[in-house]
Amino acid sequence: MFKKNQTLGEFIIENQMSFKYSSGELSTLFNSIRLAAKVVNHEVNKAGLVDIIGNVGEVNIQGENQQKLDVYANEKFIQTLINRNIVCGIASEEEDDFIAINSLDENHQNKYIVLIDPLDGSSNIDVNVSVGTIFSIYRRVTPVGTPVTLEDFLQKGNQQVAAGYVVYGTSTMLVYTTGDGVNGFTLNPAIGSFYLSHPNMQFPESGSIYSVNEGNYIHFPQGIKNYIKYCQREEEDRPYTSRYIGSLVSDFHRNMIKGGIYLYPKSSLNSNGKLRLLYECNPMAFIAEQANGKASDGFTRILDIQPTELHQRVPFICGSKNMVTKAEEFMREAQ
Ligand SMILES: O=P(O)(O)OC[C@H]1O[C@](O)(COP(=O)(O)O)[C@@H](O)[C@@H]1O
Ligand SMILES: [Mg+2]
Ligand SMILES: [Mg+2]
């Protein structure tokens, strides 16, 4: 039974037993993420006042200019996870390679690995538009007691044990799943605690919002063009409303609450789209499915895609079940 305004800490402890691998480790891991989210939130809220605006003049492995807040958030999440000695490996959008973490005791007992997009929606940092953090958690597949390998990170999304995001918007929320539904917690900045504000979040099966960067329209596959025209046609419950923030976390969050679809398709500019499978698409797809939504690359369920590289990109269609199914129909018909 959900107790509205229960703190995140209380909720984690209370629901620990419903978690398949419950041993308290995952709770400690969540508490680390909660702490890092508060630290980053503090900086995000001051963006513009403190020297956290603009880029650091470095380019990350994606070929993107790293924003100061990308680097700050990356450092805070990685350091907090290492300090808590709770994970055996971390991969991040802002790190070329994965980080193998030897546990303080010789035996490398830690079982969890974390993949993270420390700051999602980087292009919105300097213009005071909501941004986020995305995380995905797996149990390692290589034997405990040995350093992690790439194999531990290239697991299919359907092997995730938990996933979530933080949205730094009009309020700061942490939304996550451990495979038993999706719950959202809002930070009370005065008290510094997250409170259960959105229990059992569910995507409406249908919606009337579509989120896509229409500036790329001419480069999209015909199926996507046809679906966008379908969204805009004056018939039945359409035209839908176009809403695109340019921060995946924020567009996803709005669509989960109101009903809608987010699309970042492949195009003649990006043959695999833009979004990264391991720390953007897999975690958002796990949350979507746990909230009665759906996520695919237009043909294949995102969570069934076998990863081959740490920073690989995939086309991404995600949101209200009936809307994603419709978009897939247009993709198949246009093949
Ligand atoms: O500006 P575009 O091409 O529409 O891309 C926007 C998309 O790229 C992203 O910013 C990519 O994420 P990062 O900011 O973490 O690199 C998504 O959040 C967003 O949905
Ligand atoms: Mg991102
Ligand atoms: Mg990012």
PDB file of N, CA and C in Angstrom, residues 88-92 97-101 112-115 138-141 148-156 278 282 306-307 309-310:
ATOM      1  N   CYS A  88      30.802  -2.418  -8.542  1.00  0.00           N
ATOM      2  CA  CYS A  88      32.077  -2.971  -9.013  1.00  0.00           C
ATOM      3  C   CYS A  88      32.446  -2.384 -10.378  1.00  0.00           C
ATOM      4  N   GLY A  89      31.523  -1.585 -10.977  1.00  0.00           N
ATOM      5  CA  GLY A  89      31.856  -0.966 -12.259  1.00  0.00           C
ATOM      6  C   GLY A  89      30.883   0.143 -12.598  1.00  0.00           C
ATOM      7  N   ILE A  90      31.383   1.158 -13.286  1.00  0.00           N
ATOM      8  CA  ILE A  90      30.543   2.283 -13.716  1.00  0.00           C
ATOM      9  C   ILE A  90      30.865   2.615 -15.178  1.00  0.00           C
ATOM     10  N   ALA A  91      29.830   2.892 -15.959  1.00  0.00           N
ATOM     11  CA  ALA A  91      30.036   3.430 -17.311  1.00  0.00           C
ATOM     12  C   ALA A  91      29.226   4.711 -17.411  1.00  0.00           C
ATOM     13  N   SER A  92      29.766   5.689 -18.105  1.00  0.00           N
ATOM     14  CA  SER A  92      29.100   6.987 -18.185  1.00  0.00           C
ATOM     15  C   SER A  92      29.224   7.571 -19.590  1.00  0.00           C
ATOM     16  N   ASP A  97      35.757   4.974 -21.486  1.00  0.00           N
ATOM     17  CA  ASP A  97      35.687   3.538 -21.197  1.00  0.00           C
ATOM     18  C   ASP A  97      35.005   3.301 -19.849  1.00  0.00           C
ATOM     19  N   PHE A  98      34.659   2.065 -19.573  1.00  0.00           N
ATOM     20  CA  PHE A  98      34.030   1.787 -18.269  1.00  0.00           C
ATOM     21  C   PHE A  98      35.090   1.866 -17.165  1.00  0.00           C
ATOM     22  N   ILE A  99      34.641   2.087 -15.961  1.00  0.00           N
ATOM     23  CA  ILE A  99      35.539   2.196 -14.798  1.00  0.00           C
ATOM     24  C   ILE A  99      35.354   0.942 -13.955  1.00  0.00           C
ATOM     25  N   ALA A 100      36.431   0.154 -13.807  1.00  0.00           N
ATOM     26  CA  ALA A 100      36.365  -1.043 -12.959  1.00  0.00           C
ATOM     27  C   ALA A 100      36.720  -0.612 -11.545  1.00  0.00           C
ATOM     28  N   ILE A 101      35.893  -0.921 -10.601  1.00  0.00           N
ATOM     29  CA  ILE A 101      36.140  -0.473  -9.210  1.00  0.00           C
ATOM     30  C   ILE A 101      36.440  -1.690  -8.345  1.00  0.00           C
ATOM     31  N   TYR A 112      26.989  -4.995  -8.198  1.00  0.00           N
ATOM     32  CA  TYR A 112      26.230  -4.138  -9.101  1.00  0.00           C
ATOM     33  C   TYR A 112      27.114  -3.265  -9.983  1.00  0.00           C
ATOM     34  N   ILE A 113      26.634  -3.079 -11.209  1.00  0.00           N
ATOM     35  CA  ILE A 113      27.269  -2.092 -12.084  1.00  0.00           C
ATOM     36  C   ILE A 113      26.223  -1.050 -12.435  1.00  0.00           C
ATOM     37  N   VAL A 114      26.701   0.183 -12.639  1.00  0.00           N
ATOM     38  CA  VAL A 114      25.807   1.298 -12.948  1.00  0.00           C
ATOM     39  C   VAL A 114      26.240   1.954 -14.251  1.00  0.00           C
ATOM     40  N   LEU A 115      25.249   2.223 -15.116  1.00  0.00           N
ATOM     41  CA  LEU A 115      25.505   2.980 -16.343  1.00  0.00           C
ATOM     42  C   LEU A 115      24.731   4.283 -16.206  1.00  0.00           C
ATOM     43  N   TYR A 138      22.598  -3.059 -13.226  1.00  0.00           N
ATOM     44  CA  TYR A 138      22.621  -4.501 -13.518  1.00  0.00           C
ATOM     45  C   TYR A 138      23.398  -5.218 -12.437  1.00  0.00           C
ATOM     46  N   ARG A 139      23.204  -6.510 -12.340  1.00  0.00           N
ATOM     47  CA  ARG A 139      24.108  -7.352 -11.545  1.00  0.00           C
ATOM     48  C   ARG A 139      25.186  -7.816 -12.509  1.00  0.00           C
ATOM     49  N   ARG A 140      26.400  -7.914 -12.011  1.00  0.00           N
ATOM     50  CA  ARG A 140      27.484  -8.353 -12.909  1.00  0.00           C
ATOM     51  C   ARG A 140      27.232  -9.792 -13.351  1.00  0.00           C
ATOM     52  N   VAL A 141      27.794 -10.168 -14.523  1.00  0.00           N
ATOM     53  CA  VAL A 141      27.666 -11.548 -15.014  1.00  0.00           C
ATOM     54  C   VAL A 141      28.980 -12.302 -14.847  1.00  0.00           C
ATOM     55  N   VAL A 148      35.595  -6.384 -13.150  1.00  0.00           N
ATOM     56  CA  VAL A 148      34.545  -6.405 -14.173  1.00  0.00           C
ATOM     57  C   VAL A 148      35.163  -6.303 -15.565  1.00  0.00           C
ATOM     58  N   THR A 149      34.395  -6.788 -16.539  1.00  0.00           N
ATOM     59  CA  THR A 149      34.834  -6.701 -17.950  1.00  0.00           C
ATOM     60  C   THR A 149      33.729  -6.050 -18.764  1.00  0.00           C
ATOM     61  N   LEU A 150      34.008  -5.810 -20.058  1.00  0.00           N
ATOM     62  CA  LEU A 150      33.006  -5.179 -20.934  1.00  0.00           C
ATOM     63  C   LEU A 150      31.726  -6.004 -20.966  1.00  0.00           C
ATOM     64  N   GLU A 151      31.887  -7.320 -20.826  1.00  0.00           N
ATOM     65  CA  GLU A 151      30.729  -8.229 -20.860  1.00  0.00           C
ATOM     66  C   GLU A 151      29.675  -7.843 -19.810  1.00  0.00           C
ATOM     67  N   ASP A 152      30.145  -7.358 -18.671  1.00  0.00           N
ATOM     68  CA  ASP A 152      29.213  -6.971 -17.605  1.00  0.00           C
ATOM     69  C   ASP A 152      28.350  -5.784 -18.021  1.00  0.00           C
ATOM     70  N   PHE A 153      28.853  -4.955 -18.956  1.00  0.00           N
ATOM     71  CA  PHE A 153      28.122  -3.753 -19.370  1.00  0.00           C
ATOM     72  C   PHE A 153      27.263  -3.999 -20.605  1.00  0.00           C
ATOM     73  N   LEU A 154      27.631  -4.975 -21.432  1.00  0.00           N
ATOM     74  CA  LEU A 154      26.903  -5.208 -22.679  1.00  0.00           C
ATOM     75  C   LEU A 154      25.779  -6.228 -22.489  1.00  0.00           C
ATOM     76  N   GLN A 155      25.009  -6.026 -21.407  1.00  0.00           N
ATOM     77  CA  GLN A 155      23.871  -6.915 -21.161  1.00  0.00           C
ATOM     78  C   GLN A 155      22.610  -6.316 -21.813  1.00  0.00           C
ATOM     79  N   LYS A 156      21.681  -7.199 -22.244  1.00  0.00           N
ATOM     80  CA  LYS A 156      20.437  -6.697 -22.811  1.00  0.00           C
ATOM     81  C   LYS A 156      19.657  -5.922 -21.749  1.00  0.00           C
ATOM     82  N   LEU A 278      22.682   2.124 -23.961  1.00  0.00           N
ATOM     83  CA  LEU A 278      22.962   1.591 -22.620  1.00  0.00           C
ATOM     84  C   LEU A 278      22.534   2.501 -21.480  1.00  0.00           C
ATOM     85  N   ASN A 282      17.809   2.062 -22.833  1.00  0.00           N
ATOM     86  CA  ASN A 282      17.458   0.910 -21.984  1.00  0.00           C
ATOM     87  C   ASN A 282      16.770   1.326 -20.682  1.00  0.00           C
ATOM     88  N   GLN A 306      20.594  -6.677 -28.412  1.00  0.00           N
ATOM     89  CA  GLN A 306      21.867  -7.112 -27.832  1.00  0.00           C
ATOM     90  C   GLN A 306      22.906  -6.012 -28.032  1.00  0.00           C
ATOM     91  N   PRO A 307      23.371  -5.365 -26.952  1.00  0.00           N
ATOM     92  CA  PRO A 307      24.389  -4.313 -27.115  1.00  0.00           C
ATOM     93  C   PRO A 307      25.712  -4.889 -27.613  1.00  0.00           C
ATOM     94  N   GLU A 309      28.430  -2.265 -28.256  1.00  0.00           N
ATOM     95  CA  GLU A 309      29.414  -1.231 -27.876  1.00  0.00           C
ATOM     96  C   GLU A 309      28.877  -0.396 -26.717  1.00  0.00           C
ATOM     97  N   LEU A 310      29.807   0.170 -25.932  1.00  0.00           N
ATOM     98  CA  LEU A 310      29.427   0.934 -24.735  1.00  0.00           C
ATOM     99  C   LEU A 310      28.595   2.174 -25.064  1.00  0.00           C
TER     100      LEU A 310
END
